[in-house]
Short mmCIF file of C-alpha atoms in Angstrom, two decimals:
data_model
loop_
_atom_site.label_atom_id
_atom_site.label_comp_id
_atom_site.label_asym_id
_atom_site.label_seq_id
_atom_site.Cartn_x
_atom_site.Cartn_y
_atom_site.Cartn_z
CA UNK A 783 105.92 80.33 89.62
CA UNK A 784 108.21 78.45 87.47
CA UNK A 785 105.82 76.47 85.85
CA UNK A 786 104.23 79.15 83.97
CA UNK A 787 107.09 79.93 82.29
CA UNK A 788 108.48 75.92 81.56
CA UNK A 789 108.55 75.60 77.67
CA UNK A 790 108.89 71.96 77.97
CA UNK A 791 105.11 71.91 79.49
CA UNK A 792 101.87 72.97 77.06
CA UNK A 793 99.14 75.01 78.29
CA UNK A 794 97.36 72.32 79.70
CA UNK A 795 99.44 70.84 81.75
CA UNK A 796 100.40 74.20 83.14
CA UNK A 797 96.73 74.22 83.70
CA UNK A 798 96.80 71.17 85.65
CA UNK A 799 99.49 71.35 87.57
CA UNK A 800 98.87 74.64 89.14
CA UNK A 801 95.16 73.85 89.60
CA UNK A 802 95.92 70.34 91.37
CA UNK A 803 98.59 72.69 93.57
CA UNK A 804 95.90 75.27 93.90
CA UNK A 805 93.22 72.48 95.41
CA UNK A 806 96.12 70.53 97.67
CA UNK A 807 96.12 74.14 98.91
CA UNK A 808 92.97 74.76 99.91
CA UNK A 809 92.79 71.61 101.65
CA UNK A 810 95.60 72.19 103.77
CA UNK A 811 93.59 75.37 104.64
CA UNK A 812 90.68 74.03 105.40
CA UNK A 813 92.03 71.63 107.63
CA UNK A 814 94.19 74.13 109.66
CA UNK A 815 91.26 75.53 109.84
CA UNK A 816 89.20 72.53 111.57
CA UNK A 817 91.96 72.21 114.19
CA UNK A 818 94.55 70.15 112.49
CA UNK A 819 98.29 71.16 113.37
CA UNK A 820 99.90 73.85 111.05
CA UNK A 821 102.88 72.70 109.33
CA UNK A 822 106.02 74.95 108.87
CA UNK A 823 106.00 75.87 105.48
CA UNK A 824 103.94 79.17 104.54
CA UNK A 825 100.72 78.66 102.85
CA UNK A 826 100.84 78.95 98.74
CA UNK A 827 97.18 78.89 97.67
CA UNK A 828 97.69 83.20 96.84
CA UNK A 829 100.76 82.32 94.98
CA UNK A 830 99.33 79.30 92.84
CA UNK A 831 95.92 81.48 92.03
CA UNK A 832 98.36 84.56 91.20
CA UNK A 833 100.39 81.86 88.48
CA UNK A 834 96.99 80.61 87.32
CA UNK A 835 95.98 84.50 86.39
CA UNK A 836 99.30 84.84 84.84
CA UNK A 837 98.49 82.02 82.44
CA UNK A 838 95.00 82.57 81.62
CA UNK A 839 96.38 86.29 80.73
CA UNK A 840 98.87 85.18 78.63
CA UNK A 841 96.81 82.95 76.84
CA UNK A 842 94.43 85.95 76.62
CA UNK A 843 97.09 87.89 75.24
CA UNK A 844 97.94 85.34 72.33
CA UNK A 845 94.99 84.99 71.48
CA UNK A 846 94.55 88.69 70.98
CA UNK A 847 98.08 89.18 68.82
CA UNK A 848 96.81 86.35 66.87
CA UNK A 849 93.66 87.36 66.20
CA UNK A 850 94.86 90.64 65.12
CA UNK A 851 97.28 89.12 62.98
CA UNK A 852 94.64 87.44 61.00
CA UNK A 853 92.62 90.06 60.84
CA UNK A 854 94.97 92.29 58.83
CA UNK A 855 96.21 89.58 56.61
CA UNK A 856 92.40 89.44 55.65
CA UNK A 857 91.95 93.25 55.38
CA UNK A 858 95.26 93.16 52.98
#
């Protein structure tokens, strides 16, 4: 999803955004679900958790290559 990627937008509101998208998605879900009428467009919730894993792992990562970083500059 384009927001991951978005440099304008910090972690956090990456955060946000995809987990407000992610919850708007499960309520559309649930409410297919209890007999309201499907709309047209294809459900997203896989996508938006799929984006949310991407940016949790690339935070992961960062931390890591920073971490590491640090780590030799003390061993030096």
């Amino acid at each position: 999803m384009d927001v991951v990627a978005d440099p304008l937008l910090n972690v956090e509101e990456k955060r946000s955004i995809l987990r407000n998208w992610a919850w708007n998605e499960y309520l559309v879900d649930l409410a297919t679900g209890e007999g309201m009428p499907e709309n047209e467009r294809p459900a997203r919730l896989d996508e938006v958790g799929l984006a949310l894993l991407a940016l949790e792992r690339g935070i992961a990562a960062a931390n890591l290559a920073v971490s590491t970083a640090e780590k030799r500059r003390n061993a030096a």
